[in-house]
Structure formats: structure tokens, C-alpha cells
JSON list of C-alpha atoms in Angstrom, two decimals:
[
{"chain": "A", "resi": 1, "resn": "MET", "atom": "CA", "xyz": [203.94, 103.43, 67.75]},
{"chain": "A", "resi": 2, "resn": "TYR", "atom": "CA", "xyz": [201.25, 102.15, 65.12]},
{"chain": "A", "resi": 3, "resn": "VAL", "atom": "CA", "xyz": [199.97, 98.93, 66.72]},
{"chain": "A", "resi": 4, "resn": "PRO", "atom": "CA", "xyz": [197.37, 96.90, 64.85]},
{"chain": "A", "resi": 5, "resn": "ASP", "atom": "CA", "xyz": [194.94, 94.79, 66.85]},
{"chain": "A", "resi": 6, "resn": "PRO", "atom": "CA", "xyz": [196.91, 91.21, 65.79]},
{"chain": "A", "resi": 7, "resn": "PHE", "atom": "CA", "xyz": [200.16, 92.78, 67.02]},
{"chain": "A", "resi": 8, "resn": "ASN", "atom": "CA", "xyz": [199.20, 94.32, 70.41]},
{"chain": "A", "resi": 9, "resn": "GLU", "atom": "CA", "xyz": [200.62, 93.04, 73.66]},
{"chain": "A", "resi": 10, "resn": "PRO", "atom": "CA", "xyz": [198.98, 94.34, 76.17]},
{"chain": "A", "resi": 11, "resn": "ARG", "atom": "CA", "xyz": [200.36, 92.26, 79.27]},
{"chain": "A", "resi": 12, "resn": "THR", "atom": "CA", "xyz": [202.40, 94.18, 81.77]},
{"chain": "A", "resi": 13, "resn": "ASP", "atom": "CA", "xyz": [204.36, 90.86, 82.91]},
{"chain": "A", "resi": 14, "resn": "ILE", "atom": "CA", "xyz": [205.12, 89.80, 79.27]},
{"chain": "A", "resi": 15, "resn": "LEU", "atom": "CA", "xyz": [206.44, 93.51, 78.30]},
{"chain": "A", "resi": 16, "resn": "HIS", "atom": "CA", "xyz": [208.41, 93.43, 81.67]},
{"chain": "A", "resi": 17, "resn": "ALA", "atom": "CA", "xyz": [209.73, 90.34, 80.86]},
{"chain": "A", "resi": 18, "resn": "HIS", "atom": "CA", "xyz": [211.05, 91.73, 77.28]},
{"chain": "A", "resi": 19, "resn": "ILE", "atom": "CA", "xyz": [212.76, 94.51, 79.17]},
{"chain": "A", "resi": 20, "resn": "THR", "atom": "CA", "xyz": [214.43, 92.34, 81.56]},
{"chain": "A", "resi": 21, "resn": "ARG", "atom": "CA", "xyz": [215.73, 90.23, 78.71]},
{"chain": "A", "resi": 22, "resn": "HIS", "atom": "CA", "xyz": [216.62, 93.38, 76.47]},
{"chain": "A", "resi": 23, "resn": "PRO", "atom": "CA", "xyz": [217.56, 96.14, 78.78]},
{"chain": "A", "resi": 24, "resn": "PHE", "atom": "CA", "xyz": [219.52, 98.45, 76.73]},
{"chain": "A", "resi": 25, "resn": "GLY", "atom": "CA", "xyz": [216.89, 101.02, 75.76]},
{"chain": "A", "resi": 26, "resn": "THR", "atom": "CA", "xyz": [216.84, 104.49, 73.78]},
{"chain": "A", "resi": 27, "resn": "LEU", "atom": "CA", "xyz": [215.85, 107.43, 76.28]},
{"chain": "A", "resi": 28, "resn": "ILE", "atom": "CA", "xyz": [213.73, 109.89, 74.44]},
{"chain": "A", "resi": 29, "resn": "THR", "atom": "CA", "xyz": [213.63, 113.36, 75.78]},
{"chain": "A", "resi": 30, "resn": "HIS", "atom": "CA", "xyz": [212.36, 116.93, 74.82]},
{"chain": "A", "resi": 31, "resn": "GLY", "atom": "CA", "xyz": [214.04, 119.42, 77.00]},
{"chain": "A", "resi": 32, "resn": "ALA", "atom": "CA", "xyz": [215.78, 122.55, 76.82]},
{"chain": "A", "resi": 33, "resn": "GLY", "atom": "CA", "xyz": [218.22, 121.71, 73.86]},
{"chain": "A", "resi": 34, "resn": "GLY", "atom": "CA", "xyz": [215.04, 119.97, 71.99]},
{"chain": "A", "resi": 35, "resn": "LEU", "atom": "CA", "xyz": [214.57, 116.00, 70.92]},
{"chain": "A", "resi": 36, "resn": "ASN", "atom": "CA", "xyz": [217.38, 113.89, 72.44]},
{"chain": "A", "resi": 37, "resn": "ALA", "atom": "CA", "xyz": [218.00, 110.18, 72.17]},
{"chain": "A", "resi": 38, "resn": "ASN", "atom": "CA", "xyz": [220.60, 108.35, 74.57]},
{"chain": "A", "resi": 39, "resn": "HIS", "atom": "CA", "xyz": [221.32, 104.81, 74.39]},
{"chain": "A", "resi": 40, "resn": "LEU", "atom": "CA", "xyz": [221.39, 103.40, 78.08]},
{"chain": "A", "resi": 41, "resn": "PRO", "atom": "CA", "xyz": [221.58, 100.02, 80.07]},
{"chain": "A", "resi": 42, "resn": "PHE", "atom": "CA", "xyz": [218.10, 100.13, 82.31]},
{"chain": "A", "resi": 43, "resn": "GLU", "atom": "CA", "xyz": [217.17, 98.40, 85.40]},
{"chain": "A", "resi": 44, "resn": "LEU", "atom": "CA", "xyz": [213.80, 97.73, 85.79]},
{"chain": "A", "resi": 45, "resn": "ALA", "atom": "CA", "xyz": [212.13, 97.59, 89.38]},
{"chain": "A", "resi": 46, "resn": "SER", "atom": "CA", "xyz": [208.74, 96.12, 88.56]},
{"chain": "A", "resi": 47, "resn": "THR", "atom": "CA", "xyz": [207.33, 96.49, 91.85]},
{"chain": "A", "resi": 48, "resn": "GLU", "atom": "CA", "xyz": [208.20, 100.13, 92.55]},
{"chain": "A", "resi": 49, "resn": "SER", "atom": "CA", "xyz": [205.01, 101.64, 90.99]},
{"chain": "A", "resi": 50, "resn": "ALA", "atom": "CA", "xyz": [202.05, 100.24, 89.40]},
{"chain": "A", "resi": 51, "resn": "LEU", "atom": "CA", "xyz": [203.95, 99.67, 86.05]},
{"chain": "A", "resi": 52, "resn": "GLY", "atom": "CA", "xyz": [207.52, 99.67, 87.41]},
{"chain": "A", "resi": 53, "resn": "VAL", "atom": "CA", "xyz": [210.22, 102.01, 87.80]},
{"chain": "A", "resi": 54, "resn": "LEU", "atom": "CA", "xyz": [213.24, 102.22, 85.25]},
{"chain": "A", "resi": 55, "resn": "HIS", "atom": "CA", "xyz": [217.13, 103.05, 86.73]},
{"chain": "A", "resi": 56, "resn": "ALA", "atom": "CA", "xyz": [219.81, 104.05, 84.82]},
{"chain": "A", "resi": 57, "resn": "HIS", "atom": "CA", "xyz": [222.82, 106.69, 84.57]},
{"chain": "A", "resi": 58, "resn": "VAL", "atom": "CA", "xyz": [224.24, 108.90, 82.15]},
{"chain": "A", "resi": 59, "resn": "ALA", "atom": "CA", "xyz": [227.63, 110.70, 82.04]},
{"chain": "A", "resi": 60, "resn": "ARG", "atom": "CA", "xyz": [227.88, 113.80, 83.99]},
{"chain": "A", "resi": 61, "resn": "ALA", "atom": "CA", "xyz": [229.20, 115.45, 80.76]},
{"chain": "A", "resi": 62, "resn": "ASN", "atom": "CA", "xyz": [225.96, 114.42, 78.83]},
{"chain": "A", "resi": 63, "resn": "PRO", "atom": "CA", "xyz": [223.63, 117.49, 78.93]},
{"chain": "A", "resi": 64, "resn": "VAL", "atom": "CA", "xyz": [220.55, 115.50, 79.22]},
{"chain": "A", "resi": 65, "resn": "TRP", "atom": "CA", "xyz": [220.25, 115.30, 82.78]},
{"chain": "A", "resi": 66, "resn": "GLN", "atom": "CA", "xyz": [220.56, 119.31, 82.94]},
{"chain": "A", "resi": 67, "resn": "GLU", "atom": "CA", "xyz": [218.22, 119.87, 79.80]},
{"chain": "A", "resi": 68, "resn": "VAL", "atom": "CA", "xyz": [215.08, 118.27, 81.64]},
{"chain": "A", "resi": 69, "resn": "ALA", "atom": "CA", "xyz": [213.07, 118.97, 84.63]},
{"chain": "A", "resi": 70, "resn": "ASN", "atom": "CA", "xyz": [211.90, 116.44, 87.42]},
{"chain": "A", "resi": 71, "resn": "GLY", "atom": "CA", "xyz": [208.72, 115.33, 86.28]},
{"chain": "A", "resi": 72, "resn": "ASP", "atom": "CA", "xyz": [208.92, 115.79, 82.44]},
{"chain": "A", "resi": 73, "resn": "GLU", "atom": "CA", "xyz": [207.38, 113.34, 80.21]},
{"chain": "A", "resi": 74, "resn": "VAL", "atom": "CA", "xyz": [209.80, 110.87, 78.50]},
{"chain": "A", "resi": 75, "resn": "LEU", "atom": "CA", "xyz": [209.72, 107.80, 76.12]},
{"chain": "A", "resi": 76, "resn": "VAL", "atom": "CA", "xyz": [212.03, 104.67, 76.65]},
{"chain": "A", "resi": 77, "resn": "VAL", "atom": "CA", "xyz": [212.08, 102.43, 73.64]},
{"chain": "A", "resi": 78, "resn": "PHE", "atom": "CA", "xyz": [213.17, 98.67, 74.08]},
{"chain": "A", "resi": 79, "resn": "THR", "atom": "CA", "xyz": [213.81, 96.24, 70.96]},
{"chain": "A", "resi": 80, "resn": "ALA", "atom": "CA", "xyz": [213.18, 92.73, 71.86]},
{"chain": "A", "resi": 81, "resn": "GLY", "atom": "CA", "xyz": [214.42, 91.22, 68.66]},
{"chain": "A", "resi": 82, "resn": "ASP", "atom": "CA", "xyz": [213.98, 91.68, 64.97]},
{"chain": "A", "resi": 83, "resn": "ALA", "atom": "CA", "xyz": [214.46, 89.71, 61.61]},
{"chain": "A", "resi": 84, "resn": "TYR", "atom": "CA", "xyz": [214.25, 90.30, 57.96]},
{"chain": "A", "resi": 85, "resn": "ILE", "atom": "CA", "xyz": [211.69, 88.14, 56.17]},
{"chain": "A", "resi": 86, "resn": "SER", "atom": "CA", "xyz": [211.98, 86.50, 52.78]},
{"chain": "A", "resi": 87, "resn": "PRO", "atom": "CA", "xyz": [208.58, 85.44, 51.21]},
{"chain": "A", "resi": 88, "resn": "SER", "atom": "CA", "xyz": [210.33, 82.55, 49.93]},
{"chain": "A", "resi": 89, "resn": "TRP", "atom": "CA", "xyz": [210.18, 80.99, 53.34]},
{"chain": "A", "resi": 90, "resn": "TYR", "atom": "CA", "xyz": [206.39, 81.10, 53.12]},
{"chain": "A", "resi": 91, "resn": "PRO", "atom": "CA", "xyz": [204.99, 77.59, 51.57]},
{"chain": "A", "resi": 92, "resn": "SER", "atom": "CA", "xyz": [201.85, 79.41, 50.49]},
{"chain": "A", "resi": 93, "resn": "LYS", "atom": "CA", "xyz": [204.43, 81.80, 48.26]},
{"chain": "A", "resi": 94, "resn": "HIS", "atom": "CA", "xyz": [205.24, 79.10, 45.78]},
{"chain": "A", "resi": 95, "resn": "GLU", "atom": "CA", "xyz": [201.37, 78.26, 45.26]},
{"chain": "A", "resi": 96, "resn": "THR", "atom": "CA", "xyz": [200.11, 81.86, 44.83]},
{"chain": "A", "resi": 97, "resn": "HIS", "atom": "CA", "xyz": [203.22, 84.02, 44.82]},
{"chain": "A", "resi": 98, "resn": "ARG", "atom": "CA", "xyz": [201.29, 87.01, 46.57]},
{"chain": "A", "resi": 99, "resn": "HIS", "atom": "CA", "xyz": [203.76, 87.59, 49.16]},
{"chain": "A", "resi": 100, "resn": "VAL", "atom": "CA", "xyz": [206.40, 90.15, 49.78]},
{"chain": "A", "resi": 101, "resn": "PRO", "atom": "CA", "xyz": [209.06, 90.72, 52.31]},
{"chain": "A", "resi": 102, "resn": "THR", "atom": "CA", "xyz": [208.71, 92.24, 55.47]},
{"chain": "A", "resi": 103, "resn": "TRP", "atom": "CA", "xyz": [210.34, 92.71, 58.77]},
{"chain": "A", "resi": 104, "resn": "ASN", "atom": "CA", "xyz": [209.25, 91.20, 62.21]},
{"chain": "A", "resi": 105, "resn": "TYR", "atom": "CA", "xyz": [210.19, 92.56, 65.57]},
{"chain": "A", "resi": 106, "resn": "ILE", "atom": "CA", "xyz": [208.97, 92.88, 69.18]},
{"chain": "A", "resi": 107, "resn": "ALA", "atom": "CA", "xyz": [209.19, 96.43, 70.81]},
{"chain": "A", "resi": 108, "resn": "VAL", "atom": "CA", "xyz": [208.09, 97.93, 74.36]},
{"chain": "A", "resi": 109, "resn": "HIS", "atom": "CA", "xyz": [207.57, 101.50, 74.78]},
{"chain": "A", "resi": 110, "resn": "ALA", "atom": "CA", "xyz": [207.83, 102.83, 78.45]},
{"chain": "A", "resi": 111, "resn": "TYR", "atom": "CA", "xyz": [206.24, 106.44, 78.83]},
{"chain": "A", "resi": 112, "resn": "GLY", "atom": "CA", "xyz": [207.06, 107.83, 81.98]},
{"chain": "A", "resi": 113, "resn": "ARG", "atom": "CA", "xyz": [208.26, 110.74, 84.28]},
{"chain": "A", "resi": 114, "resn": "ILE", "atom": "CA", "xyz": [211.89, 111.37, 84.69]},
{"chain": "A", "resi": 115, "resn": "SER", "atom": "CA", "xyz": [213.66, 112.36, 87.82]},
{"chain": "A", "resi": 116, "resn": "VAL", "atom": "CA", "xyz": [217.38, 113.47, 88.05]},
{"chain": "A", "resi": 117, "resn": "HIS", "atom": "CA", "xyz": [219.41, 111.68, 91.07]},
{"chain": "A", "resi": 118, "resn": "ASP", "atom": "CA", "xyz": [222.85, 113.47, 91.33]},
{"chain": "A", "resi": 119, "resn": "ASP", "atom": "CA", "xyz": [223.67, 111.57, 94.64]},
{"chain": "A", "resi": 120, "resn": "GLU", "atom": "CA", "xyz": [226.50, 109.14, 95.27]},
{"chain": "A", "resi": 121, "resn": "LYS", "atom": "CA", "xyz": [224.37, 106.73, 97.06]},
{"chain": "A", "resi": 122, "resn": "TYR", "atom": "CA", "xyz": [221.66, 106.28, 94.42]},
{"chain": "A", "resi": 123, "resn": "VAL", "atom": "CA", "xyz": [224.43, 105.93, 91.24]},
{"chain": "A", "resi": 124, "resn": "ARG", "atom": "CA", "xyz": [226.21, 103.25, 93.46]},
{"chain": "A", "resi": 125, "resn": "GLY", "atom": "CA", "xyz": [223.20, 101.41, 93.70]},
{"chain": "A", "resi": 126, "resn": "VAL", "atom": "CA", "xyz": [222.35, 101.45, 90.26]},
{"chain": "A", "resi": 127, "resn": "VAL", "atom": "CA", "xyz": [225.95, 100.58, 88.94]},
{"chain": "A", "resi": 128, "resn": "ALA", "atom": "CA", "xyz": [226.15, 97.69, 91.67]},
{"chain": "A", "resi": 129, "resn": "ARG", "atom": "CA", "xyz": [222.74, 96.12, 90.89]},
{"chain": "A", "resi": 130, "resn": "LEU", "atom": "CA", "xyz": [223.42, 96.38, 86.94]},
{"chain": "A", "resi": 131, "resn": "THR", "atom": "CA", "xyz": [226.76, 94.71, 87.47]},
{"chain": "A", "resi": 132, "resn": "ARG", "atom": "CA", "xyz": [225.51, 91.88, 89.82]},
{"chain": "A", "resi": 133, "resn": "THR", "atom": "CA", "xyz": [222.54, 91.14, 86.68]},
{"chain": "A", "resi": 134, "resn": "HIS", "atom": "CA", "xyz": [224.96, 91.20, 83.87]},
{"chain": "A", "resi": 135, "resn": "GLU", "atom": "CA", "xyz": [227.98, 89.69, 85.79]},
{"chain": "A", "resi": 136, "resn": "ALA", "atom": "CA", "xyz": [225.88, 86.84, 86.96]},
{"chain": "A", "resi": 137, "resn": "SER", "atom": "CA", "xyz": [226.68, 84.60, 83.98]},
{"chain": "A", "resi": 138, "resn": "GLN", "atom": "CA", "xyz": [230.71, 84.85, 84.15]},
{"chain": "A", "resi": 139, "resn": "ALA", "atom": "CA", "xyz": [232.67, 82.06, 85.78]},
{"chain": "A", "resi": 140, "resn": "LYS", "atom": "CA", "xyz": [234.13, 84.78, 88.05]},
{"chain": "A", "resi": 141, "resn": "PRO", "atom": "CA", "xyz": [231.76, 87.74, 88.06]},
{"chain": "A", "resi": 142, "resn": "TRP", "atom": "CA", "xyz": [233.35, 90.98, 88.53]},
{"chain": "A", "resi": 143, "resn": "LYS", "atom": "CA", "xyz": [232.48, 93.56, 91.44]},
{"chain": "A", "resi": 144, "resn": "MET", "atom": "CA", "xyz": [232.99, 96.69, 92.39]},
{"chain": "A", "resi": 145, "resn": "SER", "atom": "CA", "xyz": [235.03, 95.66, 95.00]},
{"chain": "A", "resi": 146, "resn": "ASP", "atom": "CA", "xyz": [237.56, 94.08, 92.77]},
{"chain": "A", "resi": 147, "resn": "ALA", "atom": "CA", "xyz": [238.87, 97.54, 91.88]},
{"chain": "A", "resi": 148, "resn": "PRO", "atom": "CA", "xyz": [240.42, 100.22, 94.29]},
{"chain": "A", "resi": 149, "resn": "SER", "atom": "CA", "xyz": [237.57, 102.02, 95.91]},
{"chain": "A", "resi": 150, "resn": "ASP", "atom": "CA", "xyz": [239.20, 105.55, 95.07]},
{"chain": "A", "resi": 151, "resn": "PHE", "atom": "CA", "xyz": [239.12, 104.50, 91.45]},
{"chain": "A", "resi": 152, "resn": "ILE", "atom": "CA", "xyz": [235.33, 103.43, 91.67]},
{"chain": "A", "resi": 153, "resn": "ASP", "atom": "CA", "xyz": [234.42, 106.69, 93.63]},
{"chain": "A", "resi": 154, "resn": "SER", "atom": "CA", "xyz": [235.92, 108.86, 91.08]},
{"chain": "A", "resi": 155, "resn": "LEU", "atom": "CA", "xyz": [234.02, 106.97, 88.43]},
{"chain": "A", "resi": 156, "resn": "LEU", "atom": "CA", "xyz": [230.67, 107.52, 90.15]},
{"chain": "A", "resi": 157, "resn": "ALA", "atom": "CA", "xyz": [231.49, 110.97, 90.60]},
{"chain": "A", "resi": 158, "resn": "SER", "atom": "CA", "xyz": [231.56, 111.24, 86.79]},
{"chain": "A", "resi": 159, "resn": "ILE", "atom": "CA", "xyz": [228.02, 110.03, 86.51]},
{"chain": "A", "resi": 160, "resn": "VAL", "atom": "CA", "xyz": [224.56, 110.92, 87.49]},
{"chain": "A", "resi": 161, "resn": "GLY", "atom": "CA", "xyz": [221.29, 108.81, 88.18]},
{"chain": "A", "resi": 162, "resn": "VAL", "atom": "CA", "xyz": [218.20, 108.91, 86.19]},
{"chain": "A", "resi": 163, "resn": "LYS", "atom": "CA", "xyz": [214.88, 107.58, 87.07]},
{"chain": "A", "resi": 164, "resn": "VAL", "atom": "CA", "xyz": [211.56, 106.91, 85.31]},
{"chain": "A", "resi": 165, "resn": "GLU", "atom": "CA", "xyz": [208.51, 106.18, 87.06]},
{"chain": "A", "resi": 166, "resn": "ILE", "atom": "CA", "xyz": [206.48, 104.37, 84.17]},
{"chain": "A", "resi": 167, "resn": "THR", "atom": "CA", "xyz": [203.19, 105.79, 83.49]},
{"chain": "A", "resi": 168, "resn": "ARG", "atom": "CA", "xyz": [202.22, 103.80, 80.34]},
{"chain": "A", "resi": 169, "resn": "LEU", "atom": "CA", "xyz": [203.45, 100.65, 78.63]},
{"chain": "A", "resi": 170, "resn": "VAL", "atom": "CA", "xyz": [202.69, 100.04, 74.74]},
{"chain": "A", "resi": 171, "resn": "GLY", "atom": "CA", "xyz": [203.95, 96.81, 73.34]},
{"chain": "A", "resi": 172, "resn": "LYS", "atom": "CA", "xyz": [203.91, 95.57, 69.67]},
{"chain": "A", "resi": 173, "resn": "SER", "atom": "CA", "xyz": [204.65, 91.94, 68.79]},
{"chain": "A", "resi": 174, "resn": "LYS", "atom": "CA", "xyz": [204.93, 91.55, 64.83]},
{"chain": "A", "resi": 175, "resn": "VAL", "atom": "CA", "xyz": [205.56, 88.05, 64.43]},
{"chain": "A", "resi": 176, "resn": "GLY", "atom": "CA", "xyz": [203.24, 86.76, 61.73]},
{"chain": "A", "resi": 177, "resn": "GLN", "atom": "CA", "xyz": [199.84, 86.55, 63.66]},
{"chain": "A", "resi": 178, "resn": "ASN", "atom": "CA", "xyz": [198.19, 87.47, 60.26]},
{"chain": "A", "resi": 179, "resn": "ARG", "atom": "CA", "xyz": [199.82, 84.40, 58.47]},
{"chain": "A", "resi": 180, "resn": "GLU", "atom": "CA", "xyz": [198.93, 80.86, 57.92]},
{"chain": "A", "resi": 181, "resn": "THR", "atom": "CA", "xyz": [200.20, 78.31, 60.36]},
{"chain": "A", "resi": 182, "resn": "ARG", "atom": "CA", "xyz": [202.48, 76.57, 57.82]},
{"chain": "A", "resi": 183, "resn": "ASP", "atom": "CA", "xyz": [203.97, 79.92, 56.81]},
{"chain": "A", "resi": 184, "resn": "LEU", "atom": "CA", "xyz": [204.78, 80.87, 60.56]},
{"chain": "A", "resi": 185, "resn": "GLN", "atom": "CA", "xyz": [206.68, 77.48, 60.44]},
{"chain": "A", "resi": 186, "resn": "GLY", "atom": "CA", "xyz": [208.18, 77.71, 57.36]},
{"chain": "A", "resi": 187, "resn": "ALA", "atom": "CA", "xyz": [209.65, 81.53, 58.14]},
{"chain": "A", "resi": 188, "resn": "GLY", "atom": "CA", "xyz": [210.41, 80.42, 62.02]},
{"chain": "A", "resi": 189, "resn": "GLU", "atom": "CA", "xyz": [212.41, 77.21, 60.96]},
{"chain": "A", "resi": 190, "resn": "ALA", "atom": "CA", "xyz": [214.08, 79.47, 58.56]},
{"chain": "A", "resi": 191, "resn": "LEU", "atom": "CA", "xyz": [215.30, 82.03, 60.74]},
{"chain": "A", "resi": 192, "resn": "ARG", "atom": "CA", "xyz": [216.22, 79.61, 63.69]},
{"chain": "A", "resi": 193, "resn": "ALA", "atom": "CA", "xyz": [218.31, 78.07, 61.01]},
{"chain": "A", "resi": 194, "resn": "ARG", "atom": "CA", "xyz": [220.11, 81.52, 60.60]},
{"chain": "A", "resi": 195, "resn": "GLY", "atom": "CA", "xyz": [220.91, 81.73, 64.25]},
{"chain": "A", "resi": 196, "resn": "GLN", "atom": "CA", "xyz": [217.65, 84.33, 64.86]},
{"chain": "A", "resi": 197, "resn": "PHE", "atom": "CA", "xyz": [216.26, 82.44, 67.55]},
{"chain": "A", "resi": 198, "resn": "GLU", "atom": "CA", "xyz": [214.66, 85.51, 69.02]},
{"chain": "A", "resi": 199, "resn": "ILE", "atom": "CA", "xyz": [211.86, 86.22, 66.28]},
{"chain": "A", "resi": 200, "resn": "GLY", "atom": "CA", "xyz": [212.15, 82.59, 65.00]},
{"chain": "A", "resi": 201, "resn": "ASP", "atom": "CA", "xyz": [211.22, 81.10, 68.28]},
{"chain": "A", "resi": 202, "resn": "ALA", "atom": "CA", "xyz": [208.60, 83.64, 68.69]},
{"chain": "A", "resi": 203, "resn": "MET", "atom": "CA", "xyz": [207.11, 82.78, 65.29]},
{"chain": "A", "resi": 204, "resn": "LEU", "atom": "CA", "xyz": [206.76, 78.83, 66.28]},
{"chain": "A", "resi": 205, "resn": "ALA", "atom": "CA", "xyz": [205.28, 79.64, 69.31]},
{"chain": "A", "resi": 206, "resn": "GLU", "atom": "CA", "xyz": [202.58, 81.50, 67.61]},
{"chain": "A", "resi": 207, "resn": "ALA", "atom": "CA", "xyz": [202.05, 78.74, 64.85]},
{"chain": "A", "resi": 208, "resn": "ALA", "atom": "CA", "xyz": [201.93, 76.52, 68.14]},
{"chain": "A", "resi": 209, "resn": "ARG", "atom": "CA", "xyz": [199.15, 78.39, 69.64]},
{"chain": "A", "resi": 210, "resn": "LYS", "atom": "CA", "xyz": [197.15, 78.69, 66.49]},
{"chain": "A", "resi": 211, "resn": "GLN", "atom": "CA", "xyz": [197.12, 74.68, 66.10]},
{"chain": "A", "resi": 212, "resn": "SER", "atom": "CA", "xyz": [196.02, 74.41, 69.90]}
]
């Protein structure tokens, strides 16, 4: 990923926070069948290694788990928000007209080594933890024990676990760091008015940082 200096986000804790808030990632592999991309919800275990470990599962029918070997390098891409930016939202545009549209976004690339875990204990643990995390906001959270045990067992048998030990994290936060403070504020407020809070808030936070 091309990361100009103003947009570089090197802080591991910030990148972990992005992954935790936006856990639906794209697993990119290069195995026996060539390049492959699979879209999966991941669980980040931030303390299992120096940079963390990602846990997920795939359908047994998905060939990806058979096309990779334990230890193969993979890439998992997480997008933590994106938004189109109109030049009309920059106050300075109306003075100079020297602005064009752009797209702002926050992304995390997690490089790592993959391992396949075709065992019931591993996949049960992954599913249970993902369920607890994403059901937590429900008034009455669903849990695995709500379904018949034989039904759950049959579903668990149809999936395979994958683990990615992160070896390198690359973060890019393109939120107008190269813009004037007033332009950051104008675009950030315009995004918030449209309900695009992730990038809008990030732009307003950058404007506040510039003013401090």
C-alpha cells in the first residue's frame, strides 16, 4: 500500500482499535490455485503475539484452507471507513478554485503467517467468541446454547478454522492532513451532516489537532 508520510499511522494500538471496530476483513492468499480473496469476520487477539493474532473460520467447501500451507504469508485488509470528498466543501475552494474531488479513507493491512485448524475445539471457540462480541449490543443476546446441540455440532463440522499471526502492520489514515484547518472543518461537518461519521469525525479531530 502506498502511504505518503502525512497519512502514515504507525501506532499499533490505534491499528488494533481500527480492526476491533471494523473486524470484517479481506483475507488475501496466494496458494495452489493462485491469488484468492475471501471476506471474513475476524477476532483480534492483541496479546497472543507481539503484533496480535487474527482468528476466523471458513466454510469447509471453500478451497482456500486446502490451497495454503501452514506458515504461508497472507495479507488481511481492513477498511475502517471511507468517504467521497467534494471540493465544494472546502471554504478555500471558493477563493482559489484550485481543488478537485478526492476520496478519504482509513485502512489497515495486516501481514502474517497463516495456519489451518481443522478441529472442533478451535472452531467452537472462534464462533463462541465472535458471537459474544457481536451479540453484546442486543437486548437479549443470542448464544450458541439457544440452538439444539446437534444442530450446532453439524454446523461446526462444516467449517474450518484459520489463524493469522500478524508479522507486520501497515496503517493509512487519509483524512486531509495536508489541508487547511478550515477546509478540514468544512468537509468534516459536511460528512457528518450526511451521516458519514467515521471519516467526518476523523477530519474534525485532525482539524482540532492542527489548532492545538
